[in-house]
Amino acid sequence: MDVDAYLARIGAGRPTAPTPAALRELHEAHLLTVPFENLSVHLPERIVLDEDALFDKVVRRRRGGFCYELNGLFAALLRELGFSVTLLGARVFGGGRWGPPFDHLALRVDLEEPWLADVGFGRFARHPLRLTACEPQTDPEGEFLVVDAPDGDIEVRLNGEPAYRLEKRPRQLSDFGPTCWWQATSPESHFTQNVLSTISTPSGRVTLAGDKLIETVDGKRAERELSDAEKVEAYRVHFGIDMNEAPVLGSFPAPGLRPFPN
């Protein structure tokens, strides 16, 4: 991996040692520069869970991605910088129920104590969370709580509501391939039902969901509808993504779309 190119992409310096402070800086820098987006599903493009392919997409082509891509690549960067990283599967809570296993990919980073790092969940903690903390953890995005869950899992809550439930078993990036394929191709997946790009800003968040541009600054929300031409410009200005035309909802699946190399 070209570590310097990755660090330049997120505007972060190379840490002198793998420390909690260094992890915090890298985590926040990533969230402020690399969007969570599902544009590949609708362009459409093949989603390849391979570190070289992910590096090309996120770093060289200056795109974003969803959890398997962003956290999968961020784990590779952290390892290159000397961090001990474990990939964990998670079930996301939504619609009053828990999603399937491998619904989400998050990271455990072991330093003097274990930390939860997650740069691929959309709105989530700006800073890494202590995995063994019993008390609420205050973050710019809200109040987080990490608690024990049934079957040895770990439940993460945001502002009192469940976000997702982590399994403790270590995983490989390839383990998430089948669920990634389902997320990118199934009509039942929320990624195929919506075109979304969102990114943290120092004062809030910017989201382009379908035709709606939503900007939150210091807790104040503004929303407006965009034309196709305005959407192309919004992708460039707010997310750093250059494209000739905006993705079209429902243009999936691409012929031969696979989450792993042929």
PDB file of C-alpha atoms in Angstrom:
ATOM      1  CA  MET A   1       0.000   0.000   0.000  1.00  0.00           C
ATOM      2  CA  ASP A   2       1.110   3.545  -0.756  1.00  0.00           C
ATOM      3  CA  VAL A   3       0.606   4.788   2.791  1.00  0.00           C
ATOM      4  CA  ASP A   4       1.690   8.332   1.983  1.00  0.00           C
ATOM      5  CA  ALA A   5      -0.920   8.585  -0.784  1.00  0.00           C
ATOM      6  CA  TYR A   6      -3.633   7.322   1.568  1.00  0.00           C
ATOM      7  CA  LEU A   7      -2.611   9.786   4.282  1.00  0.00           C
ATOM      8  CA  ALA A   8      -2.594  12.602   1.734  1.00  0.00           C
ATOM      9  CA  ARG A   9      -6.093  11.555   0.632  1.00  0.00           C
ATOM     10  CA  ILE A  10      -7.439  12.029   4.167  1.00  0.00           C
ATOM     11  CA  GLY A  11      -5.209  14.984   5.031  1.00  0.00           C
ATOM     12  CA  ALA A  12      -3.451  13.263   7.932  1.00  0.00           C
ATOM     13  CA  GLY A  13       0.184  13.076   8.956  1.00  0.00           C
ATOM     14  CA  ARG A  14       2.036   9.817   9.476  1.00  0.00           C
ATOM     15  CA  PRO A  15       1.903   8.933  13.193  1.00  0.00           C
ATOM     16  CA  THR A  16       5.175   8.215  14.958  1.00  0.00           C
ATOM     17  CA  ALA A  17       3.593   5.336  16.913  1.00  0.00           C
ATOM     18  CA  PRO A  18       0.277   3.460  17.101  1.00  0.00           C
ATOM     19  CA  THR A  19      -1.367   5.319  19.972  1.00  0.00           C
ATOM     20  CA  PRO A  20      -4.947   6.213  20.918  1.00  0.00           C
ATOM     21  CA  ALA A  21      -4.259   9.832  19.942  1.00  0.00           C
ATOM     22  CA  ALA A  22      -2.984   8.753  16.517  1.00  0.00           C
ATOM     23  CA  LEU A  23      -6.007   6.493  15.993  1.00  0.00           C
ATOM     24  CA  ARG A  24      -8.326   9.345  16.930  1.00  0.00           C
ATOM     25  CA  GLU A  25      -6.655  11.716  14.469  1.00  0.00           C
ATOM     26  CA  LEU A  26      -6.764   9.211  11.594  1.00  0.00           C
ATOM     27  CA  HIS A  27     -10.370   8.257  12.353  1.00  0.00           C
ATOM     28  CA  GLU A  28     -11.642  11.836  12.347  1.00  0.00           C
ATOM     29  CA  ALA A  29      -9.601  12.791   9.282  1.00  0.00           C
ATOM     30  CA  HIS A  30     -11.107   9.859   7.375  1.00  0.00           C
ATOM     31  CA  LEU A  31     -14.678  10.794   8.261  1.00  0.00           C
ATOM     32  CA  LEU A  32     -14.138  14.433   7.226  1.00  0.00           C
ATOM     33  CA  THR A  33     -12.721  13.581   3.786  1.00  0.00           C
ATOM     34  CA  VAL A  34     -14.079  10.228   2.558  1.00  0.00           C
ATOM     35  CA  PRO A  35     -17.850  10.032   2.069  1.00  0.00           C
ATOM     36  CA  PHE A  36     -20.106   7.133   2.904  1.00  0.00           C
ATOM     37  CA  GLU A  37     -21.808   6.501  -0.448  1.00  0.00           C
ATOM     38  CA  ASN A  38     -23.532   3.758  -2.437  1.00  0.00           C
ATOM     39  CA  LEU A  39     -23.095   5.257  -5.901  1.00  0.00           C
ATOM     40  CA  SER A  40     -21.450   2.107  -7.273  1.00  0.00           C
ATOM     41  CA  VAL A  41     -24.757   0.276  -6.862  1.00  0.00           C
ATOM     42  CA  HIS A  42     -26.499   2.737  -9.173  1.00  0.00           C
ATOM     43  CA  LEU A  43     -23.831   3.805 -11.679  1.00  0.00           C
ATOM     44  CA  PRO A  44     -23.515   0.715 -11.807  1.00  0.00           C
ATOM     45  CA  GLU A  45     -20.006  -0.529 -10.947  1.00  0.00           C
ATOM     46  CA  ARG A  46     -18.661  -3.805  -9.629  1.00  0.00           C
ATOM     47  CA  ILE A  47     -17.873  -3.716  -5.915  1.00  0.00           C
ATOM     48  CA  VAL A  48     -14.665  -5.619  -5.315  1.00  0.00           C
ATOM     49  CA  LEU A  49     -13.658  -6.492  -1.752  1.00  0.00           C
ATOM     50  CA  ASP A  50      -9.935  -6.542  -2.433  1.00  0.00           C
ATOM     51  CA  GLU A  51      -7.487  -4.127  -0.821  1.00  0.00           C
ATOM     52  CA  ASP A  52      -5.859  -3.113  -4.117  1.00  0.00           C
ATOM     53  CA  ALA A  53      -9.228  -2.457  -5.759  1.00  0.00           C
ATOM     54  CA  LEU A  54     -10.464  -0.522  -2.728  1.00  0.00           C
ATOM     55  CA  PHE A  55      -7.285   1.567  -2.643  1.00  0.00           C
ATOM     56  CA  ASP A  56      -7.755   2.425  -6.317  1.00  0.00           C
ATOM     57  CA  LYS A  57     -11.364   3.466  -5.729  1.00  0.00           C
ATOM     58  CA  VAL A  58     -10.986   5.463  -2.501  1.00  0.00           C
ATOM     59  CA  VAL A  59      -7.485   6.895  -2.850  1.00  0.00           C
ATOM     60  CA  ARG A  60      -6.676   7.121  -6.558  1.00  0.00           C
ATOM     61  CA  ARG A  61     -10.213   7.835  -7.828  1.00  0.00           C
ATOM     62  CA  ARG A  62     -11.145   9.800  -4.695  1.00  0.00           C
ATOM     63  CA  ARG A  63     -14.431   8.024  -4.138  1.00  0.00           C
ATOM     64  CA  GLY A  64     -16.138   6.762  -1.006  1.00  0.00           C
ATOM     65  CA  GLY A  65     -18.032   3.545  -0.395  1.00  0.00           C
ATOM     66  CA  PHE A  66     -20.043   1.675   2.188  1.00  0.00           C
ATOM     67  CA  CYS A  67     -18.920  -0.213   5.305  1.00  0.00           C
ATOM     68  CA  TYR A  68     -17.196  -3.206   3.710  1.00  0.00           C
ATOM     69  CA  GLU A  69     -15.140  -0.924   1.499  1.00  0.00           C
ATOM     70  CA  LEU A  70     -14.322   1.921   3.887  1.00  0.00           C
ATOM     71  CA  ASN A  71     -13.623  -0.091   7.018  1.00  0.00           C
ATOM     72  CA  GLY A  72     -11.927  -2.832   5.014  1.00  0.00           C
ATOM     73  CA  LEU A  73      -9.463  -0.353   3.538  1.00  0.00           C
ATOM     74  CA  PHE A  74      -9.035   1.642   6.750  1.00  0.00           C
ATOM     75  CA  ALA A  75      -8.063  -1.598   8.519  1.00  0.00           C
ATOM     76  CA  ALA A  76      -5.314  -2.117   5.943  1.00  0.00           C
ATOM     77  CA  LEU A  77      -3.996   1.409   6.507  1.00  0.00           C
ATOM     78  CA  LEU A  78      -3.962   0.961  10.269  1.00  0.00           C
ATOM     79  CA  ARG A  79      -2.053  -2.303   9.983  1.00  0.00           C
ATOM     80  CA  GLU A  80       0.549  -0.660   7.744  1.00  0.00           C
ATOM     81  CA  LEU A  81       0.995   1.953  10.486  1.00  0.00           C
ATOM     82  CA  GLY A  82       1.572  -0.667  13.169  1.00  0.00           C
ATOM     83  CA  PHE A  83      -1.904  -1.004  14.696  1.00  0.00           C
ATOM     84  CA  SER A  84      -3.364  -4.363  15.685  1.00  0.00           C
ATOM     85  CA  VAL A  85      -6.744  -4.552  13.920  1.00  0.00           C
ATOM     86  CA  THR A  86      -9.505  -7.166  13.910  1.00  0.00           C
ATOM     87  CA  LEU A  87     -12.463  -7.157  11.521  1.00  0.00           C
ATOM     88  CA  LEU A  88     -15.793  -7.755  13.271  1.00  0.00           C
ATOM     89  CA  GLY A  89     -19.197  -8.562  11.855  1.00  0.00           C
ATOM     90  CA  ALA A  90     -22.246  -6.727  13.127  1.00  0.00           C
ATOM     91  CA  ARG A  91     -26.032  -6.801  12.872  1.00  0.00           C
ATOM     92  CA  VAL A  92     -27.591  -3.385  12.338  1.00  0.00           C
ATOM     93  CA  PHE A  93     -30.752  -2.375  14.206  1.00  0.00           C
ATOM     94  CA  GLY A  94     -33.416  -0.790  12.042  1.00  0.00           C
ATOM     95  CA  GLY A  95     -37.149  -0.907  11.557  1.00  0.00           C
ATOM     96  CA  GLY A  96     -37.588  -2.347  15.040  1.00  0.00           C
ATOM     97  CA  ARG A  97     -35.482  -5.441  14.409  1.00  0.00           C
ATOM     98  CA  TRP A  98     -31.926  -6.711  14.046  1.00  0.00           C
ATOM     99  CA  GLY A  99     -30.511  -7.257  10.588  1.00  0.00           C
ATOM    100  CA  PRO A 100     -28.676 -10.401   9.434  1.00  0.00           C
ATOM    101  CA  PRO A 101     -25.121 -11.398  10.378  1.00  0.00           C
ATOM    102  CA  PHE A 102     -22.432  -9.588   8.335  1.00  0.00           C
ATOM    103  CA  ASP A 103     -24.889  -6.725   7.848  1.00  0.00           C
ATOM    104  CA  HIS A 104     -22.055  -4.386   8.840  1.00  0.00           C
ATOM    105  CA  LEU A 105     -18.263  -4.446   9.158  1.00  0.00           C
ATOM    106  CA  ALA A 106     -16.554  -2.616  12.037  1.00  0.00           C
ATOM    107  CA  LEU A 107     -13.039  -2.667  13.499  1.00  0.00           C
ATOM    108  CA  ARG A 108     -11.527  -3.579  16.835  1.00  0.00           C
ATOM    109  CA  VAL A 109      -8.184  -1.868  17.405  1.00  0.00           C
ATOM    110  CA  ASP A 110      -6.129  -3.226  20.307  1.00  0.00           C
ATOM    111  CA  LEU A 111      -3.830  -0.791  22.077  1.00  0.00           C
ATOM    112  CA  GLU A 112      -3.500  -0.667  25.862  1.00  0.00           C
ATOM    113  CA  GLU A 113      -7.238  -1.307  25.760  1.00  0.00           C
ATOM    114  CA  PRO A 114      -9.553  -2.292  22.877  1.00  0.00           C
ATOM    115  CA  TRP A 115     -11.163   0.443  20.763  1.00  0.00           C
ATOM    116  CA  LEU A 116     -14.044   0.415  18.275  1.00  0.00           C
ATOM    117  CA  ALA A 117     -13.181   2.186  15.033  1.00  0.00           C
ATOM    118  CA  ASP A 118     -15.833   2.689  12.365  1.00  0.00           C
ATOM    119  CA  VAL A 119     -15.490   5.013   9.358  1.00  0.00           C
ATOM    120  CA  GLY A 120     -18.170   3.234   7.318  1.00  0.00           C
ATOM    121  CA  PHE A 121     -21.567   3.624   9.010  1.00  0.00           C
ATOM    122  CA  GLY A 122     -22.747   7.002   7.801  1.00  0.00           C
ATOM    123  CA  ARG A 123     -23.624   8.968  10.910  1.00  0.00           C
ATOM    124  CA  PHE A 124     -21.692   7.395  13.767  1.00  0.00           C
ATOM    125  CA  ALA A 125     -19.001   8.298  16.292  1.00  0.00           C
ATOM    126  CA  ARG A 126     -16.551  10.940  15.086  1.00  0.00           C
ATOM    127  CA  HIS A 127     -13.916   9.435  17.389  1.00  0.00           C
ATOM    128  CA  PRO A 128     -13.081   5.809  18.264  1.00  0.00           C
ATOM    129  CA  LEU A 129     -15.025   4.353  21.185  1.00  0.00           C
ATOM    130  CA  ARG A 130     -13.622   2.449  24.157  1.00  0.00           C
ATOM    131  CA  LEU A 131     -14.961  -1.082  23.870  1.00  0.00           C
ATOM    132  CA  THR A 132     -14.665  -1.883  27.574  1.00  0.00           C
ATOM    133  CA  ALA A 133     -16.066   1.372  28.953  1.00  0.00           C
ATOM    134  CA  CYS A 134     -19.154   1.035  31.128  1.00  0.00           C
ATOM    135  CA  GLU A 135     -20.040   4.722  31.168  1.00  0.00           C
ATOM    136  CA  PRO A 136     -21.580   6.776  28.323  1.00  0.00           C
ATOM    137  CA  GLN A 137     -19.053   8.238  25.882  1.00  0.00           C
ATOM    138  CA  THR A 138     -19.672  11.768  24.618  1.00  0.00           C
ATOM    139  CA  ASP A 139     -18.866  12.422  20.968  1.00  0.00           C
ATOM    140  CA  PRO A 140     -19.630  15.273  18.531  1.00  0.00           C
ATOM    141  CA  GLU A 141     -22.226  12.971  16.949  1.00  0.00           C
ATOM    142  CA  GLY A 142     -24.014  12.161  20.228  1.00  0.00           C
ATOM    143  CA  GLU A 143     -23.764  10.015  23.334  1.00  0.00           C
ATOM    144  CA  PHE A 144     -22.614   6.433  22.825  1.00  0.00           C
ATOM    145  CA  LEU A 145     -22.900   3.483  25.160  1.00  0.00           C
ATOM    146  CA  VAL A 146     -21.224   0.091  24.763  1.00  0.00           C
ATOM    147  CA  VAL A 147     -22.944  -2.734  26.662  1.00  0.00           C
ATOM    148  CA  ASP A 148     -22.852  -6.522  26.851  1.00  0.00           C
ATOM    149  CA  ALA A 149     -25.449  -8.309  24.749  1.00  0.00           C
ATOM    150  CA  PRO A 150     -26.764 -11.899  24.564  1.00  0.00           C
ATOM    151  CA  ASP A 151     -24.518 -14.671  23.213  1.00  0.00           C
ATOM    152  CA  GLY A 152     -21.368 -12.760  24.118  1.00  0.00           C
ATOM    153  CA  ASP A 153     -22.022  -9.939  21.629  1.00  0.00           C
ATOM    154  CA  ILE A 154     -21.458  -6.221  22.198  1.00  0.00           C
ATOM    155  CA  GLU A 155     -24.265  -3.729  21.626  1.00  0.00           C
ATOM    156  CA  VAL A 156     -23.494  -0.150  20.638  1.00  0.00           C
ATOM    157  CA  ARG A 157     -26.144   2.486  21.330  1.00  0.00           C
ATOM    158  CA  LEU A 158     -26.412   6.062  20.089  1.00  0.00           C
ATOM    159  CA  ASN A 159     -28.439   8.479  22.209  1.00  0.00           C
ATOM    160  CA  GLY A 160     -30.092   5.555  23.960  1.00  0.00           C
ATOM    161  CA  GLU A 161     -31.129   3.730  20.767  1.00  0.00           C
ATOM    162  CA  PRO A 162     -29.463   0.538  19.453  1.00  0.00           C
ATOM    163  CA  ALA A 163     -27.133   1.132  16.497  1.00  0.00           C
ATOM    164  CA  TYR A 164     -25.655  -2.309  15.949  1.00  0.00           C
ATOM    165  CA  ARG A 165     -24.571  -5.496  17.707  1.00  0.00           C
ATOM    166  CA  LEU A 166     -20.990  -6.709  17.273  1.00  0.00           C
ATOM    167  CA  GLU A 167     -19.818 -10.298  17.249  1.00  0.00           C
ATOM    168  CA  LYS A 168     -16.444 -10.882  18.886  1.00  0.00           C
ATOM    169  CA  ARG A 169     -15.204 -13.531  16.441  1.00  0.00           C
ATOM    170  CA  PRO A 170     -12.392 -12.267  14.151  1.00  0.00           C
ATOM    171  CA  ARG A 171     -13.291 -12.158  10.461  1.00  0.00           C
ATOM    172  CA  GLN A 172     -11.546 -11.816   7.102  1.00  0.00           C
ATOM    173  CA  LEU A 173     -12.637  -9.283   4.484  1.00  0.00           C
ATOM    174  CA  SER A 174     -13.697 -12.115   2.156  1.00  0.00           C
ATOM    175  CA  ASP A 175     -16.211 -13.309   4.793  1.00  0.00           C
ATOM    176  CA  PHE A 176     -18.342 -10.271   3.971  1.00  0.00           C
ATOM    177  CA  GLY A 177     -18.475 -11.019   0.224  1.00  0.00           C
ATOM    178  CA  PRO A 178     -21.870 -12.750   0.050  1.00  0.00           C
ATOM    179  CA  THR A 179     -23.636 -10.103   2.161  1.00  0.00           C
ATOM    180  CA  CYS A 180     -21.925  -7.322   0.202  1.00  0.00           C
ATOM    181  CA  TRP A 181     -23.282  -8.867  -3.003  1.00  0.00           C
ATOM    182  CA  TRP A 182     -26.787  -9.025  -1.476  1.00  0.00           C
ATOM    183  CA  GLN A 183     -26.584  -5.407  -0.285  1.00  0.00           C
ATOM    184  CA  ALA A 184     -25.554  -4.260  -3.767  1.00  0.00           C
ATOM    185  CA  THR A 185     -28.039  -6.311  -5.806  1.00  0.00           C
ATOM    186  CA  SER A 186     -31.152  -7.302  -3.850  1.00  0.00           C
ATOM    187  CA  PRO A 187     -34.321  -5.237  -4.363  1.00  0.00           C
ATOM    188  CA  GLU A 188     -34.864  -5.676  -0.606  1.00  0.00           C
ATOM    189  CA  SER A 189     -31.584  -3.958   0.283  1.00  0.00           C
ATOM    190  CA  HIS A 190     -31.884  -0.322   1.361  1.00  0.00           C
ATOM    191  CA  PHE A 191     -28.763   0.383  -0.736  1.00  0.00           C
ATOM    192  CA  THR A 192     -30.634  -0.488  -3.940  1.00  0.00           C
ATOM    193  CA  GLN A 193     -33.679   1.501  -2.846  1.00  0.00           C
ATOM    194  CA  ASN A 194     -31.851   4.795  -2.309  1.00  0.00           C
ATOM    195  CA  VAL A 195     -28.985   6.787  -3.823  1.00  0.00           C
ATOM    196  CA  LEU A 196     -27.003   8.217  -0.925  1.00  0.00           C
ATOM    197  CA  SER A 197     -23.837  10.147  -0.210  1.00  0.00           C
ATOM    198  CA  THR A 198     -23.065  11.637   3.204  1.00  0.00           C
ATOM    199  CA  ILE A 199     -20.024  13.115   4.907  1.00  0.00           C
ATOM    200  CA  SER A 200     -19.148  14.686   8.248  1.00  0.00           C
ATOM    201  CA  THR A 201     -18.080  18.318   8.349  1.00  0.00           C
ATOM    202  CA  PRO A 202     -16.368  20.215  11.179  1.00  0.00           C
ATOM    203  CA  SER A 203     -19.728  21.797  12.078  1.00  0.00           C
ATOM    204  CA  GLY A 204     -22.186  19.061  11.109  1.00  0.00           C
ATOM    205  CA  ARG A 205     -22.982  16.920   8.076  1.00  0.00           C
ATOM    206  CA  VAL A 206     -23.871  17.114   4.381  1.00  0.00           C
ATOM    207  CA  THR A 207     -26.079  14.458   2.787  1.00  0.00           C
ATOM    208  CA  LEU A 208     -27.340  14.029  -0.758  1.00  0.00           C
ATOM    209  CA  ALA A 209     -30.201  11.521  -0.651  1.00  0.00           C
ATOM    210  CA  GLY A 210     -31.858  11.085  -4.021  1.00  0.00           C
ATOM    211  CA  ASP A 211     -32.747  14.614  -5.151  1.00  0.00           C
ATOM    212  CA  LYS A 212     -32.480  16.176  -1.672  1.00  0.00           C
ATOM    213  CA  LEU A 213     -29.430  18.010  -0.392  1.00  0.00           C
ATOM    214  CA  ILE A 214     -29.484  18.161   3.409  1.00  0.00           C
ATOM    215  CA  GLU A 215     -27.000  20.389   5.225  1.00  0.00           C
ATOM    216  CA  THR A 216     -26.725  20.480   9.015  1.00  0.00           C
ATOM    217  CA  VAL A 217     -24.600  23.270  10.522  1.00  0.00           C
ATOM    218  CA  ASP A 218     -24.321  23.653  14.303  1.00  0.00           C
ATOM    219  CA  GLY A 219     -27.550  21.701  14.752  1.00  0.00           C
ATOM    220  CA  LYS A 220     -29.545  23.714  12.188  1.00  0.00           C
ATOM    221  CA  ARG A 221     -30.874  21.681   9.250  1.00  0.00           C
ATOM    222  CA  ALA A 222     -31.562  23.012   5.746  1.00  0.00           C
ATOM    223  CA  GLU A 223     -32.999  20.923   2.922  1.00  0.00           C
ATOM    224  CA  ARG A 224     -33.630  21.580  -0.775  1.00  0.00           C
ATOM    225  CA  GLU A 225     -34.275  19.628  -3.953  1.00  0.00           C
ATOM    226  CA  LEU A 226     -31.703  19.611  -6.748  1.00  0.00           C
ATOM    227  CA  SER A 227     -31.906  19.194 -10.495  1.00  0.00           C
ATOM    228  CA  ASP A 228     -29.711  16.569 -12.179  1.00  0.00           C
ATOM    229  CA  ALA A 229     -27.150  19.216 -13.117  1.00  0.00           C
ATOM    230  CA  GLU A 230     -27.137  20.562  -9.554  1.00  0.00           C
ATOM    231  CA  LYS A 231     -26.619  17.044  -8.194  1.00  0.00           C
ATOM    232  CA  VAL A 232     -23.519  16.574 -10.345  1.00  0.00           C
ATOM    233  CA  GLU A 233     -22.140  19.848  -8.974  1.00  0.00           C
ATOM    234  CA  ALA A 234     -23.087  18.895  -5.395  1.00  0.00           C
ATOM    235  CA  TYR A 235     -21.192  15.605  -5.684  1.00  0.00           C
ATOM    236  CA  ARG A 236     -18.118  17.562  -6.754  1.00  0.00           C
ATOM    237  CA  VAL A 237     -18.343  20.399  -4.218  1.00  0.00           C
ATOM    238  CA  HIS A 238     -19.439  18.512  -1.106  1.00  0.00           C
ATOM    239  CA  PHE A 239     -18.029  15.029  -1.649  1.00  0.00           C
ATOM    240  CA  GLY A 240     -15.109  15.533  -4.037  1.00  0.00           C
ATOM    241  CA  ILE A 241     -16.622  13.138  -6.574  1.00  0.00           C
ATOM    242  CA  ASP A 242     -16.382  14.100 -10.245  1.00  0.00           C
ATOM    243  CA  MET A 243     -18.926  12.536 -12.608  1.00  0.00           C
ATOM    244  CA  ASN A 244     -20.579  13.432 -15.895  1.00  0.00           C
ATOM    245  CA  GLU A 245     -24.103  12.586 -14.777  1.00  0.00           C
ATOM    246  CA  ALA A 246     -25.845  11.733 -11.540  1.00  0.00           C
ATOM    247  CA  PRO A 247     -26.544   8.063 -10.720  1.00  0.00           C
ATOM    248  CA  VAL A 248     -30.052   6.867 -11.527  1.00  0.00           C
ATOM    249  CA  LEU A 249     -32.090   4.949  -8.958  1.00  0.00           C
ATOM    250  CA  GLY A 250     -32.969   1.443 -10.096  1.00  0.00           C
ATOM    251  CA  SER A 251     -30.145   0.890 -12.607  1.00  0.00           C
ATOM    252  CA  PHE A 252     -28.999  -2.274 -10.799  1.00  0.00           C
ATOM    253  CA  PRO A 253     -27.781  -4.932 -10.979  1.00  0.00           C
ATOM    254  CA  ALA A 254     -24.943  -4.499 -13.421  1.00  0.00           C
ATOM    255  CA  PRO A 255     -24.268  -7.494 -15.664  1.00  0.00           C
ATOM    256  CA  GLY A 256     -21.790  -9.719 -13.863  1.00  0.00           C
ATOM    257  CA  LEU A 257     -21.791  -7.538 -10.752  1.00  0.00           C
ATOM    258  CA  ARG A 258     -19.792  -9.382  -8.105  1.00  0.00           C
ATOM    259  CA  PRO A 259     -18.298  -8.392  -4.755  1.00  0.00           C
ATOM    260  CA  PHE A 260     -15.073 -10.274  -5.458  1.00  0.00           C
ATOM    261  CA  PRO A 261     -12.651 -10.629  -8.390  1.00  0.00           C
ATOM    262  CA  ASN A 262     -13.442 -13.025 -11.248  1.00  0.00           C
TER     263      ASN A 262
END
